[in-house]
Amino acid sequence: MEVITSVESMEQKVKELKDSNQRIGFVPTMGYFHEGHLSLMDYSVEENHVTVVSVFVNPIQFDPGEDLDVYPRDLERDKDMAKRRNVDIMFCPKAESMYPENFRTNVSVKDLTEGLCGASRPGHFDGVTTVVTKLFNIVQPDKAYFGRKDYQQLMVIKQMVKDLNIPVEVVGCPIVREADGLAVSSRNVNLKSKEREAAKILNKSLEYAKEQIDAGERDPDKILLLIKDKIRSEPLAAIDYVEIVNGDDFKKIDRIEGKVLIALAVKIGQTRLIDNMLLTLADKE
Ligand code: AMP
C-alpha cells in the first residue's frame, strides 16, 4: 500500500492511473478505522482496479465547541488496517495543504442540509460538501463509497454530484453494527463503560419503533413519542433530535407510508452519536 501525504503527489498518481485506464474506487474518511470503514473498503476493492482511502479530519465540518480536538486519531493503526484490506493508496493530506491561507470557496447544498443534523450543526454540511468536492477533484474516482449511517450526508452528496455534474457514481453502503446493535463509529472509543452500555438505546429505540410500525401504527407523532420516551428512560442519554421524515427530501410527514427515514442524534455523556432506520412501506394496505 502506498501512503501519499501531499496533494500534488496524489494528483500525479491519479494522472498515471488515468493514463493506464485504471478504474478508481474511493472511500473518504476521517480515520480511526472500524468495521464500517472496512466494509466500504471491501466494496471498493471488489468493484475497482485501484482503491484510494483518504484519512482527513476535516476541520471545517466541525462547528465551534464540537469535538475536533478529541476526535480519535491513529494513523499507524489505520495504515495497518487498510493494508490488510488490500487498499492500494492511503491519502492523508495536511489541513494546511487542503486549506491554505487564501482559501475562499464554499460548496453548499440547499434544503436537504437544513433539518436533522444540519439544524444542530449549522456549518457542518458546507464543510462536508466543500471537502468532498476537493477530494473528488484530487482523486477523480469512478465510484465513491459512503455509509448509510450518515444517511443525510449520503443524500446531500448524491444531490451535489447530480447538481454539479461531478462524474462519479456515489454508492451508499449498509450500516455496520456491533453485536448488540450499536452502529460502529470512531466516536464510540470516547464512551466510558457505563456510557457504552447506555449507547445501546439508540438502536433499541429504532427497533422498538419498527415493531410498532410493523404492528400497524402509522402516526409519526405517536412513534416519535414512543422513541423519545424510550431514550429518556436511559439516564445517561440526552436527545439532540428525533425525526420521522420523507426518506427522499427529509420533509415532515403526517402519515408513515412510502419511503420513511427515522433519524436520531443522542448525546451519551459528552459524545454525540447518530443512527437511523430507512423503511419502505406499501402506500396502500
Ligand atoms: P467518518 O470517518 O466517520 O467520516 O466516516 C467515513 C465513512 O464511513 C462515511 O461514509 C460514513 O458514513 C461511513 N461509516 C461510518 N460508520 C459506519 C457504519 N457503522 N456503517 C457503515 N458505514 C459507516
PDB file of C-alpha atoms and ligand atoms in Angstrom, residues 27-37 39-40 56 61 71 145-151 153-154 173-177 182-187, ligand 1:
ATOM      1  CA  VAL A  27     -13.506   5.862   0.331  1.00  0.00           C
ATOM      2  CA  PRO A  28     -13.312   9.249   2.057  1.00  0.00           C
ATOM      3  CA  THR A  29     -12.962   9.001   5.864  1.00  0.00           C
ATOM      4  CA  MET A  30     -11.808  10.848   8.944  1.00  0.00           C
ATOM      5  CA  GLY A  31      -9.798   7.818  10.014  1.00  0.00           C
ATOM      6  CA  TYR A  32      -9.634   5.810  13.230  1.00  0.00           C
ATOM      7  CA  PHE A  33     -10.913   2.874  11.244  1.00  0.00           C
ATOM      8  CA  HIS A  34     -13.616   0.468  12.343  1.00  0.00           C
ATOM      9  CA  GLU A  35     -15.663  -2.242  10.652  1.00  0.00           C
ATOM     10  CA  GLY A  36     -17.883   0.389   8.995  1.00  0.00           C
ATOM     11  CA  HIS A  37     -14.912   1.932   7.170  1.00  0.00           C
ATOM     12  CA  SER A  39     -16.779  -2.628   4.766  1.00  0.00           C
ATOM     13  CA  LEU A  40     -16.647   0.394   2.428  1.00  0.00           C
ATOM     14  CA  PHE A  56      -8.550  13.632   6.793  1.00  0.00           C
ATOM     15  CA  GLN A  61     -17.012  20.433   9.166  1.00  0.00           C
ATOM     16  CA  TYR A  71     -11.639  13.262  17.635  1.00  0.00           C
ATOM     17  CA  TYR A 145     -18.420   4.768  -1.215  1.00  0.00           C
ATOM     18  CA  PHE A 146     -20.360   6.259   1.697  1.00  0.00           C
ATOM     19  CA  GLY A 147     -22.130   4.640   4.670  1.00  0.00           C
ATOM     20  CA  ARG A 148     -25.878   4.903   5.213  1.00  0.00           C
ATOM     21  CA  LYS A 149     -25.128   5.534   8.871  1.00  0.00           C
ATOM     22  CA  ASP A 150     -24.704   9.152   7.782  1.00  0.00           C
ATOM     23  CA  TYR A 151     -27.813   8.952   5.635  1.00  0.00           C
ATOM     24  CA  GLN A 153     -24.678  13.132   4.281  1.00  0.00           C
ATOM     25  CA  LEU A 154     -25.095  10.421   1.616  1.00  0.00           C
ATOM     26  CA  CYS A 173     -23.496   1.073   1.773  1.00  0.00           C
ATOM     27  CA  PRO A 174     -25.255  -0.662   4.709  1.00  0.00           C
ATOM     28  CA  ILE A 175     -24.803   0.351   8.358  1.00  0.00           C
ATOM     29  CA  VAL A 176     -22.366  -1.926  10.194  1.00  0.00           C
ATOM     30  CA  ARG A 177     -23.314  -2.615  13.822  1.00  0.00           C
ATOM     31  CA  LEU A 182     -24.837  -0.094  18.336  1.00  0.00           C
ATOM     32  CA  ALA A 183     -23.749   1.379  14.995  1.00  0.00           C
ATOM     33  CA  VAL A 184     -19.960   1.289  14.886  1.00  0.00           C
ATOM     34  CA  SER A 185     -18.389   4.749  14.973  1.00  0.00           C
ATOM     35  CA  SER A 186     -14.946   6.222  15.571  1.00  0.00           C
ATOM     36  CA  ARG A 187     -16.534   8.206  18.405  1.00  0.00           C
TER      37      ARG A 187
HETATM   38  P1  AMP B   1     -16.171   9.036   9.078  1.00  0.00           P
HETATM   39  O1  AMP B   1     -14.756   8.601   9.178  1.00  0.00           O
HETATM   40  O2  AMP B   1     -16.943   8.912  10.354  1.00  0.00           O
HETATM   41  O3  AMP B   1     -16.323  10.389   8.415  1.00  0.00           O
HETATM   42  O4  AMP B   1     -16.888   8.006   8.105  1.00  0.00           O
HETATM   43  C1  AMP B   1     -16.365   7.718   6.835  1.00  0.00           C
HETATM   44  C2  AMP B   1     -17.376   6.902   6.072  1.00  0.00           C
HETATM   45  O5  AMP B   1     -17.656   5.710   6.798  1.00  0.00           O
HETATM   46  C3  AMP B   1     -18.707   7.632   5.866  1.00  0.00           C
HETATM   47  O6  AMP B   1     -19.201   7.377   4.565  1.00  0.00           O
HETATM   48  C4  AMP B   1     -19.581   7.006   6.910  1.00  0.00           C
HETATM   49  O7  AMP B   1     -20.965   7.025   6.582  1.00  0.00           O
HETATM   50  C5  AMP B   1     -19.062   5.580   6.917  1.00  0.00           C
HETATM   51  N1  AMP B   1     -19.434   4.912   8.152  1.00  0.00           N
HETATM   52  C6  AMP B   1     -19.219   5.347   9.419  1.00  0.00           C
HETATM   53  N2  AMP B   1     -19.770   4.487  10.316  1.00  0.00           N
HETATM   54  C7  AMP B   1     -20.345   3.497   9.589  1.00  0.00           C
HETATM   55  C8  AMP B   1     -21.075   2.328   9.916  1.00  0.00           C
HETATM   56  N3  AMP B   1     -21.342   1.994  11.175  1.00  0.00           N
HETATM   57  N4  AMP B   1     -21.527   1.546   8.912  1.00  0.00           N
HETATM   58  C9  AMP B   1     -21.270   1.868   7.609  1.00  0.00           C
HETATM   59  N5  AMP B   1     -20.588   2.967   7.232  1.00  0.00           N
HETATM   60  C10 AMP B   1     -20.133   3.767   8.208  1.00  0.00           C
END
